[in-house]
Tab-separated table of C-alpha atoms in Angstrom:
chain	number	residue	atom	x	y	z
A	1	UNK	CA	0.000	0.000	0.000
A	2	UNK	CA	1.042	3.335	-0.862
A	3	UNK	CA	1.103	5.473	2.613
A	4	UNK	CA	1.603	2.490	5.533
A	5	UNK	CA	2.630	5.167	7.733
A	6	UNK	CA	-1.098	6.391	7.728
A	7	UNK	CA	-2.731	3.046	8.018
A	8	UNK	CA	-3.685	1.762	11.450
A	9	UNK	CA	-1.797	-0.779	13.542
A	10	UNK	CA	-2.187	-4.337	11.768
A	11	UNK	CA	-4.621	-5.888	14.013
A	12	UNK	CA	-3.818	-9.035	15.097
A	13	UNK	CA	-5.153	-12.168	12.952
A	14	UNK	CA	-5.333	-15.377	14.763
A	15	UNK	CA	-5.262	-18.407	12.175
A	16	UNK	CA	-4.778	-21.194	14.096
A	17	UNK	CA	-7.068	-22.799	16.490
A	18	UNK	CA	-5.873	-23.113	20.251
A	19	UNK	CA	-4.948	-26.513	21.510
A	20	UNK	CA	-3.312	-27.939	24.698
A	21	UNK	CA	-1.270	-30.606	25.406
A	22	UNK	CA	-2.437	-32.613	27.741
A	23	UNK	CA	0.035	-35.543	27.859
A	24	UNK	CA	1.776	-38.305	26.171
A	25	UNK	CA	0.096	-41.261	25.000
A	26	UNK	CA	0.231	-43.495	28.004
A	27	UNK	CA	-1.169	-46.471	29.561
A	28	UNK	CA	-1.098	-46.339	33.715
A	29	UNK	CA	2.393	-46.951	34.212
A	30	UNK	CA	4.338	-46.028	30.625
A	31	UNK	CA	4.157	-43.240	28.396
A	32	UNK	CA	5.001	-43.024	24.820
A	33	UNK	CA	6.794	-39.397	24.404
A	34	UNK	CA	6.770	-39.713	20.406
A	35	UNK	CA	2.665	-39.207	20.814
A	36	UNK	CA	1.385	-36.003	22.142
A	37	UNK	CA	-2.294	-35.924	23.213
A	38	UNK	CA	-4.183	-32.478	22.259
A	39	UNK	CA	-7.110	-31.156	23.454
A	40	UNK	CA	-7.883	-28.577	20.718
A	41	UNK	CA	-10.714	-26.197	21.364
A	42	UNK	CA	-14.396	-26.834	20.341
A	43	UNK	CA	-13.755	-29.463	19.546
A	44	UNK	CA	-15.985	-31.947	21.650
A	45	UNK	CA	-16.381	-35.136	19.593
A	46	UNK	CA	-14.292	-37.724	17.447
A	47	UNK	CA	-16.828	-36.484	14.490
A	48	UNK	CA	-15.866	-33.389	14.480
A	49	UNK	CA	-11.808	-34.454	14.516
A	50	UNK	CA	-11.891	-35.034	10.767
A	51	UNK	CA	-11.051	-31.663	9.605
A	52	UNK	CA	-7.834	-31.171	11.245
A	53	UNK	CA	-6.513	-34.652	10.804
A	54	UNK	CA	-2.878	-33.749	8.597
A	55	UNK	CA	-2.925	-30.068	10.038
A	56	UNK	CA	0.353	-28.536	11.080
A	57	UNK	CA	1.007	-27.630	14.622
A	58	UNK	CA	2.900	-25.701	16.561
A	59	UNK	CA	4.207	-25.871	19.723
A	60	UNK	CA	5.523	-21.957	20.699
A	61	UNK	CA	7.813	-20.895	23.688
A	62	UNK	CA	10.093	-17.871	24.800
A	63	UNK	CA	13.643	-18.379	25.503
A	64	UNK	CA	16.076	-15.874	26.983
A	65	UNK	CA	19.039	-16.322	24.442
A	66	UNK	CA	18.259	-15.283	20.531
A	67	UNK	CA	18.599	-17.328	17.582
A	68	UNK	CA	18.214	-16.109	14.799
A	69	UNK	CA	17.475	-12.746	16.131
A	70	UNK	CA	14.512	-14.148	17.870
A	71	UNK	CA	13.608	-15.140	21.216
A	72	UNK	CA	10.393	-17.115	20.271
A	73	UNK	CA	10.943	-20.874	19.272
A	74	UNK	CA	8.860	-23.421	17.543
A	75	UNK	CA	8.416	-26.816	17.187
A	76	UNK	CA	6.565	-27.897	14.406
A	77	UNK	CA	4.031	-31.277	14.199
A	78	UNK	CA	1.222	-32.481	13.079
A	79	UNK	CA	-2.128	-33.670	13.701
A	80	UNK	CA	-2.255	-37.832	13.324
A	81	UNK	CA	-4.958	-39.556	14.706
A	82	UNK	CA	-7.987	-38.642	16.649
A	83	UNK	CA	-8.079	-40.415	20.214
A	84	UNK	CA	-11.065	-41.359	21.856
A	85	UNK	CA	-14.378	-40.472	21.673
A	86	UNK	CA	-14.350	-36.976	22.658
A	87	UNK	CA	-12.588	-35.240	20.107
A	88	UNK	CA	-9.070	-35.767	21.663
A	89	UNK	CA	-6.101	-35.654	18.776
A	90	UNK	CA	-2.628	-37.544	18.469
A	91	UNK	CA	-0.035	-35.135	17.557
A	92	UNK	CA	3.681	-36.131	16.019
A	93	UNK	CA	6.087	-33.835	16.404
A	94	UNK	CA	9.250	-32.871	14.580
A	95	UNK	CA	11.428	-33.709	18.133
A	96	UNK	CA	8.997	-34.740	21.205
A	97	UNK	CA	7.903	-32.027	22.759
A	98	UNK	CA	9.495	-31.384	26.510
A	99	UNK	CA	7.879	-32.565	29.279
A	100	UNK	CA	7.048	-28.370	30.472
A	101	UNK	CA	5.011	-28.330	27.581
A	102	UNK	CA	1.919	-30.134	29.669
A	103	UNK	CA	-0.807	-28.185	29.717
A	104	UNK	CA	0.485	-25.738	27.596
A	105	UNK	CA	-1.018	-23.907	24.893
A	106	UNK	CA	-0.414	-25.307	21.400
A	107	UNK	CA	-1.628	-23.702	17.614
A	108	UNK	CA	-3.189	-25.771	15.751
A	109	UNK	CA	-2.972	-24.262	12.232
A	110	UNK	CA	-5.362	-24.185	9.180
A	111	UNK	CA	-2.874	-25.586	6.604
A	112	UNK	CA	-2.430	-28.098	5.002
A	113	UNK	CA	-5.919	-26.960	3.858
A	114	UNK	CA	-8.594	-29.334	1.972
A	115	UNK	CA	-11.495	-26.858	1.645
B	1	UNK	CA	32.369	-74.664	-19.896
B	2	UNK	CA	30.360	-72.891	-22.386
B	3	UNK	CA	30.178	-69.476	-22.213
B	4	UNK	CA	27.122	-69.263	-24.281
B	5	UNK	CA	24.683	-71.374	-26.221
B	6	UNK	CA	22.252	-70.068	-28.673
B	7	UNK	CA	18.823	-71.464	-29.694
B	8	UNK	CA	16.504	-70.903	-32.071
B	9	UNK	CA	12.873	-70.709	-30.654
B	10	UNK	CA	10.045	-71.695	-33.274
B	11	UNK	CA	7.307	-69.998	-30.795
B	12	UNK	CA	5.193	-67.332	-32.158
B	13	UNK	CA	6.555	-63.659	-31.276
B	14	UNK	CA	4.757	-62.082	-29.049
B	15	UNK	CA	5.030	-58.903	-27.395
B	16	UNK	CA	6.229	-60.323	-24.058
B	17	UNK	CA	7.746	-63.884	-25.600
B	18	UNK	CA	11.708	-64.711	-26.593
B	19	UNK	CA	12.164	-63.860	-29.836
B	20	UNK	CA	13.773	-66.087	-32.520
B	21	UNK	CA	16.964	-66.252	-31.502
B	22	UNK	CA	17.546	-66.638	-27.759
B	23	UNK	CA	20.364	-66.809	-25.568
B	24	UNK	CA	21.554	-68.782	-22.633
B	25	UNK	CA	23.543	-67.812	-20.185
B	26	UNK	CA	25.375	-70.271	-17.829
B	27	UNK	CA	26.317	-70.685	-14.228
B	28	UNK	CA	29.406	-72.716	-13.898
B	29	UNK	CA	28.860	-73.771	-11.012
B	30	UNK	CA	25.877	-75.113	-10.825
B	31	UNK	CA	24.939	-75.860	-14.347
B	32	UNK	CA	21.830	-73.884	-14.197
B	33	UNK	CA	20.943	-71.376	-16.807
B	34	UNK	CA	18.540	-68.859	-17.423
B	35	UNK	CA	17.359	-68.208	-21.299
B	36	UNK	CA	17.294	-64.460	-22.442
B	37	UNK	CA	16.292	-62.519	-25.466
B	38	UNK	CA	19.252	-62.094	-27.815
B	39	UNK	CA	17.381	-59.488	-29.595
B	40	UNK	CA	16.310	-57.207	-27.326
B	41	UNK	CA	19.085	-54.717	-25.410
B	42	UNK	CA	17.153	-54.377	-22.114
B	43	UNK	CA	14.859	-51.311	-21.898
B	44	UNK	CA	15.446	-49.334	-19.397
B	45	UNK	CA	11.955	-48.585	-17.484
B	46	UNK	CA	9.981	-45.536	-18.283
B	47	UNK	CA	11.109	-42.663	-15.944
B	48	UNK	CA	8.055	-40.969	-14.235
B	49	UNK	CA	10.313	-37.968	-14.017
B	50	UNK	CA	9.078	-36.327	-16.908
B	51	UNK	CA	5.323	-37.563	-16.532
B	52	UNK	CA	4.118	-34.749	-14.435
B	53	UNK	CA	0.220	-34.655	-14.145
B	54	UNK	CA	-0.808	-31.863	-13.395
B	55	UNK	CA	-2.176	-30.362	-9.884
B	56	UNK	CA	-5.652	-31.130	-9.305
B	57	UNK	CA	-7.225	-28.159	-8.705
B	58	UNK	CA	-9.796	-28.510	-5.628
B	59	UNK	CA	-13.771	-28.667	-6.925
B	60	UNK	CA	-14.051	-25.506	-4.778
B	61	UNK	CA	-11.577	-23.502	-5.866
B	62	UNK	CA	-12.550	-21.433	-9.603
B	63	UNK	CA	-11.460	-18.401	-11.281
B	64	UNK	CA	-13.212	-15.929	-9.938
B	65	UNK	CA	-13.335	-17.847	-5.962
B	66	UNK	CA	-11.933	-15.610	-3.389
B	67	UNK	CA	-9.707	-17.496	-1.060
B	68	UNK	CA	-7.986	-16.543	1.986
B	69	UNK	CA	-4.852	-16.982	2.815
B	70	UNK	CA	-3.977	-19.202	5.854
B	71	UNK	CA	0.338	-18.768	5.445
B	72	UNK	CA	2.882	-16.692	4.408
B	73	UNK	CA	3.193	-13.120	4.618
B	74	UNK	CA	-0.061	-12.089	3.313
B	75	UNK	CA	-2.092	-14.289	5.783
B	76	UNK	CA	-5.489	-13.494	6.974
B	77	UNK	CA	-5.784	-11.778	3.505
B	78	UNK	CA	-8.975	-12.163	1.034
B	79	UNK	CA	-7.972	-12.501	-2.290
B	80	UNK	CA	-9.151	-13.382	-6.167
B	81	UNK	CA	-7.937	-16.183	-7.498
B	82	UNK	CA	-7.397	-15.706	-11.072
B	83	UNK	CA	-6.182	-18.714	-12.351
B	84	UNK	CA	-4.234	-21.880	-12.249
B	85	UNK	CA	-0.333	-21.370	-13.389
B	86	UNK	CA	1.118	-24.476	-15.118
B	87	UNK	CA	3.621	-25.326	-12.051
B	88	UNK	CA	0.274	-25.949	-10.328
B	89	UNK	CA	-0.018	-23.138	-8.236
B	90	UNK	CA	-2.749	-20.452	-8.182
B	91	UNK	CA	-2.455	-17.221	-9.359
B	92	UNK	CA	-4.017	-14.546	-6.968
B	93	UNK	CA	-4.393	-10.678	-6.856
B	94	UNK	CA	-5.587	-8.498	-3.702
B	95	UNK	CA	-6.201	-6.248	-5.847
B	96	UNK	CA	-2.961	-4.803	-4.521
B	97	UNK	CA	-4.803	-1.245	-3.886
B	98	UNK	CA	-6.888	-3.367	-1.893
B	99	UNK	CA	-5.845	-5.023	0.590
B	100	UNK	CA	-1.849	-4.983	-0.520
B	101	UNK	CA	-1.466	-8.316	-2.095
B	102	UNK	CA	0.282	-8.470	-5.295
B	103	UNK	CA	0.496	-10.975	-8.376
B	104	UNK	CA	1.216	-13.650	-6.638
B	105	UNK	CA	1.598	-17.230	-6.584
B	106	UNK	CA	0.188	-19.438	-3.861
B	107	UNK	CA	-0.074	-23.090	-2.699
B	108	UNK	CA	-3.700	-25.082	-2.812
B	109	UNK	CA	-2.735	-26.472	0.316
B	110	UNK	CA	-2.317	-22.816	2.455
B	111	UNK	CA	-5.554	-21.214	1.074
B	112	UNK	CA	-9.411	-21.374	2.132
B	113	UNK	CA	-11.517	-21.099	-0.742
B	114	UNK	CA	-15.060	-18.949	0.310
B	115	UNK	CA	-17.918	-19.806	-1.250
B	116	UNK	CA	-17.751	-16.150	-2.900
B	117	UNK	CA	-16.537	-15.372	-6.406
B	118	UNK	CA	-16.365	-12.370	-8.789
B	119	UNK	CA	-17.504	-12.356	-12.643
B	120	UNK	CA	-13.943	-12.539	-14.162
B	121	UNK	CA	-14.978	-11.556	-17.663
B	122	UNK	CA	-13.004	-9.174	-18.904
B	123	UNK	CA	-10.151	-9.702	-16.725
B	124	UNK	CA	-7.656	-10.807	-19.177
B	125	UNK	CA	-4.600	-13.039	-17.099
B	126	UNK	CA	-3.024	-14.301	-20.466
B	127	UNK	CA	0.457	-12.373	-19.748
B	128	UNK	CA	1.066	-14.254	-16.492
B	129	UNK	CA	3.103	-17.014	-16.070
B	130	UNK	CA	5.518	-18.879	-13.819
B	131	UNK	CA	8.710	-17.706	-15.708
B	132	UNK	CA	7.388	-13.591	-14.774
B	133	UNK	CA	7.790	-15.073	-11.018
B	134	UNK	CA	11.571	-16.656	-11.585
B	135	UNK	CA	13.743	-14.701	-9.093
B	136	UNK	CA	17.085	-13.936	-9.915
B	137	UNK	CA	19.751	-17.232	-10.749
B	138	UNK	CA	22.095	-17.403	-8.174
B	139	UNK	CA	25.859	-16.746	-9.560
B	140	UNK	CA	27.764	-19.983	-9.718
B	141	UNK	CA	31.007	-18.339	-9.072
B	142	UNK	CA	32.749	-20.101	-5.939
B	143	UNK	CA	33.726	-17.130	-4.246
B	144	UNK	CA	31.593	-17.335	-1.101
B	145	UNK	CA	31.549	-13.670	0.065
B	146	UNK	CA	30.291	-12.764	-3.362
B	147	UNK	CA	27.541	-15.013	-3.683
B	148	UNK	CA	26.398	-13.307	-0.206
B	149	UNK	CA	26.666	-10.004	-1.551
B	150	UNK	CA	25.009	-11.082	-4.475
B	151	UNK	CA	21.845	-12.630	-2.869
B	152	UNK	CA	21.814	-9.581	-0.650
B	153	UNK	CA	22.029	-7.454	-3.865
B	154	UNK	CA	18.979	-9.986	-5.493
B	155	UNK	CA	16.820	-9.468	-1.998
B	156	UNK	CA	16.228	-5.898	-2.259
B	157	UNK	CA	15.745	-5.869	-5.562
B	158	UNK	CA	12.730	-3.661	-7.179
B	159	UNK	CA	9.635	-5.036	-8.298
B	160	UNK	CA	10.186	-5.206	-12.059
B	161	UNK	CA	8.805	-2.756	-14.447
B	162	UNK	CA	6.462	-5.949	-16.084
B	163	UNK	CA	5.273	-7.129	-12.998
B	164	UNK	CA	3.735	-3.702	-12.049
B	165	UNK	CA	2.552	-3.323	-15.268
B	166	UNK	CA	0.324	-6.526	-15.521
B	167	UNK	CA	-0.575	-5.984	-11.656
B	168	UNK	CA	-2.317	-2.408	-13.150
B	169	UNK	CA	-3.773	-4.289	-16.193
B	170	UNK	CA	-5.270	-6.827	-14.315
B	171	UNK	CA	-6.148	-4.832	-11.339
B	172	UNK	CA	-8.056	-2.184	-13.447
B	173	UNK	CA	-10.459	-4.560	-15.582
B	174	UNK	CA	-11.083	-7.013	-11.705
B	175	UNK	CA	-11.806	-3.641	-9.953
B	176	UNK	CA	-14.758	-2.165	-12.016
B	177	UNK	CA	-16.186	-6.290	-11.607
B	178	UNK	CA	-15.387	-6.072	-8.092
B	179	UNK	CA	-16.748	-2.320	-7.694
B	180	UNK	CA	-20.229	-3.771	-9.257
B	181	UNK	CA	-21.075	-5.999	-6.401
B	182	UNK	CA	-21.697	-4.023	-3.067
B	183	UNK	CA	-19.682	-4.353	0.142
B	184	UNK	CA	-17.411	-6.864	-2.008
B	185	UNK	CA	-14.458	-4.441	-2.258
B	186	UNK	CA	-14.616	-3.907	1.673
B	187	UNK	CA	-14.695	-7.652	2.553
B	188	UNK	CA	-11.417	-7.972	0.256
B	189	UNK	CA	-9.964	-4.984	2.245
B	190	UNK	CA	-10.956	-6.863	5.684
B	191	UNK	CA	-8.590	-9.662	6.891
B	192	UNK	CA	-9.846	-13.274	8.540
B	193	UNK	CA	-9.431	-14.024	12.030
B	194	UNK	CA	-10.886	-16.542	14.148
B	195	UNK	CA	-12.171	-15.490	16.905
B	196	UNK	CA	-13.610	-16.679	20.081
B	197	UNK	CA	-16.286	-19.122	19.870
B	198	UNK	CA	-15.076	-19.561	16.218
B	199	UNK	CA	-13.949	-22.704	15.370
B	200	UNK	CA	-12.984	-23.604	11.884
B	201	UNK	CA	-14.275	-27.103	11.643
B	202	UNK	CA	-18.076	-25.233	12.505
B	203	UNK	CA	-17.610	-22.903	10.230
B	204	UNK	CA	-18.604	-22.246	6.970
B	205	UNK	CA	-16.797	-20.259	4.366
């Protein structure tokens, strides 16, 4: 656009859907860290899992030291496999995600897209 | 022992059968041969390298659809799709004075497509094509620190005189078809966001 200095502040645009991650795939006594359970947002049923089966996600946390110039990090996965009946998702990520990472927030992104 | 024995078969050729002549080769060992076409030099199997098919475009997705973008730098972003490039990726336009989005080239796979489209009569798209999008070759010179300088150099390159010339061609004749149907040009200037309560798998675009 020609005059950005005259345009408001960009207002934020949230494109992912909000997740958290509950846990690992477990049974009582042993837990698989290579499957991350997620509890993503509305979503209340295995019916309505469908949509974001294959969708990236994205696992976001603040570290003190910069790389790349930034002190945000990501790691990146994906939706696999619903779990259960109540709309409970198996995530894969790129490296497991640390064990601080329960019960934190997690994006669940809108690509790859199929609409 | 025999390095090789010919025969001469009196079956009828076939596509897939030996062919007249016929040659065995033989294990010394072991006696045990197998027989092998003497005519044919083997074939080497089709490569699928040069068998590209090309992207299946998704049944929702027209000329004319406006999609929004989910990724990239334009994200949140309504936009026309115009049409389909041959490397399979859509061709999309804000319009730029729009909402800021340029000629551009997007993935299927990072774009919702609304159930919304624009009359693209008119609109003629003929003059863009993946090689208008090539960014500059790299230089294949080995010195490193010049190759850096070089891709710095290619970054901040200017948009070219022919891209902003076919973004004002196009733009012109898709604005007057986007000016004829009301609130359409604001809804391209507003961005998507989910908000709360909004979840995509209820939603309908």
């Amino acid at each position: 656009m020609e005059s950005k200095a005259q345009t408001s502040a960009k207002p934020t645009v949230r494109l992912y859907s909000r997740g958290v991650f509950v846990g690992y795939r477990r049974s009582r006594e042993t837990q698989h860290p290579n499957w991350a359970l997620v509890r993503i947002e509305g979503v209340k049923s295995k019916e309505d899992v469908p949509f974001y089966l294959g969708k990236k996600v994205a696992y976001v946390y603040k570290c003190k030291t910069l790389k790349q110039g930034k002190k945000f990090r990501v790691i990146w996965g994906k939706v696999c496999a619903p779990h259960g009946n109540s709309g409970m998702v198996r995530c894969q990520f790129s490296s497991n995600l640390p064990p601080k990472a329960i019960a934190q927030q997690v994006r669940v992104m809108m690509y790859p897209s199929q609409i | 022992p025999k390095a090789t024995q010919t025969r001469n078969c009196t079956m009828t050729k076939t596509k897939n059968s030996l062919s007249r002549a016929s040659v065995r080769r033989q294990f010394p060992n072991t006696g045990k041969g197998e027989w092998y076409n003497a005519d044919k030099a083997p074939t080497p199997l089709k490569s699928r390298k040069a068998n590209h098919k090309p992207t299946r475009l998704r049944s929702s997705i027209s000329p004319g659809t406006i999609l929004i973008l989910v990724a990239g730098k334009y994200r949140g972003k309504r936009v026309v799709f115009l049409k389909q490039l041959e490397s399979g990726l859509l061709l999309v336009t804000g319009p730029y004075r729009m909402n800021g989005v340029p000629l551009r080239r997007v993935n299927q796979a990072f774009v919702i497509a609304t159930s919304t489209q624009v009359d693209l009569a008119g609109v003629d798209t003929a003059g863009v094509t993946d090689a208008l999008f090539k960014g500059a070759k790299p230089s294949t010179k080995k010195s490193a620190q010049k190759d850096f300088l070089a891709a710095e150099a290619a970054e901040k390159a200017p948009v070219s005189d022919e891209k902003k010339a076919l973004q004002k061609k196009v733009d012109a004749a898709l604005a007057k078809k986007i000016k004829a149907v009301p609130s359409l040009k604001d809804y391209l200037k507003s961005a998507f966001t989910l908000s709360s309560g909004q979840y995509p798998h209820n939603l309908k675009f």
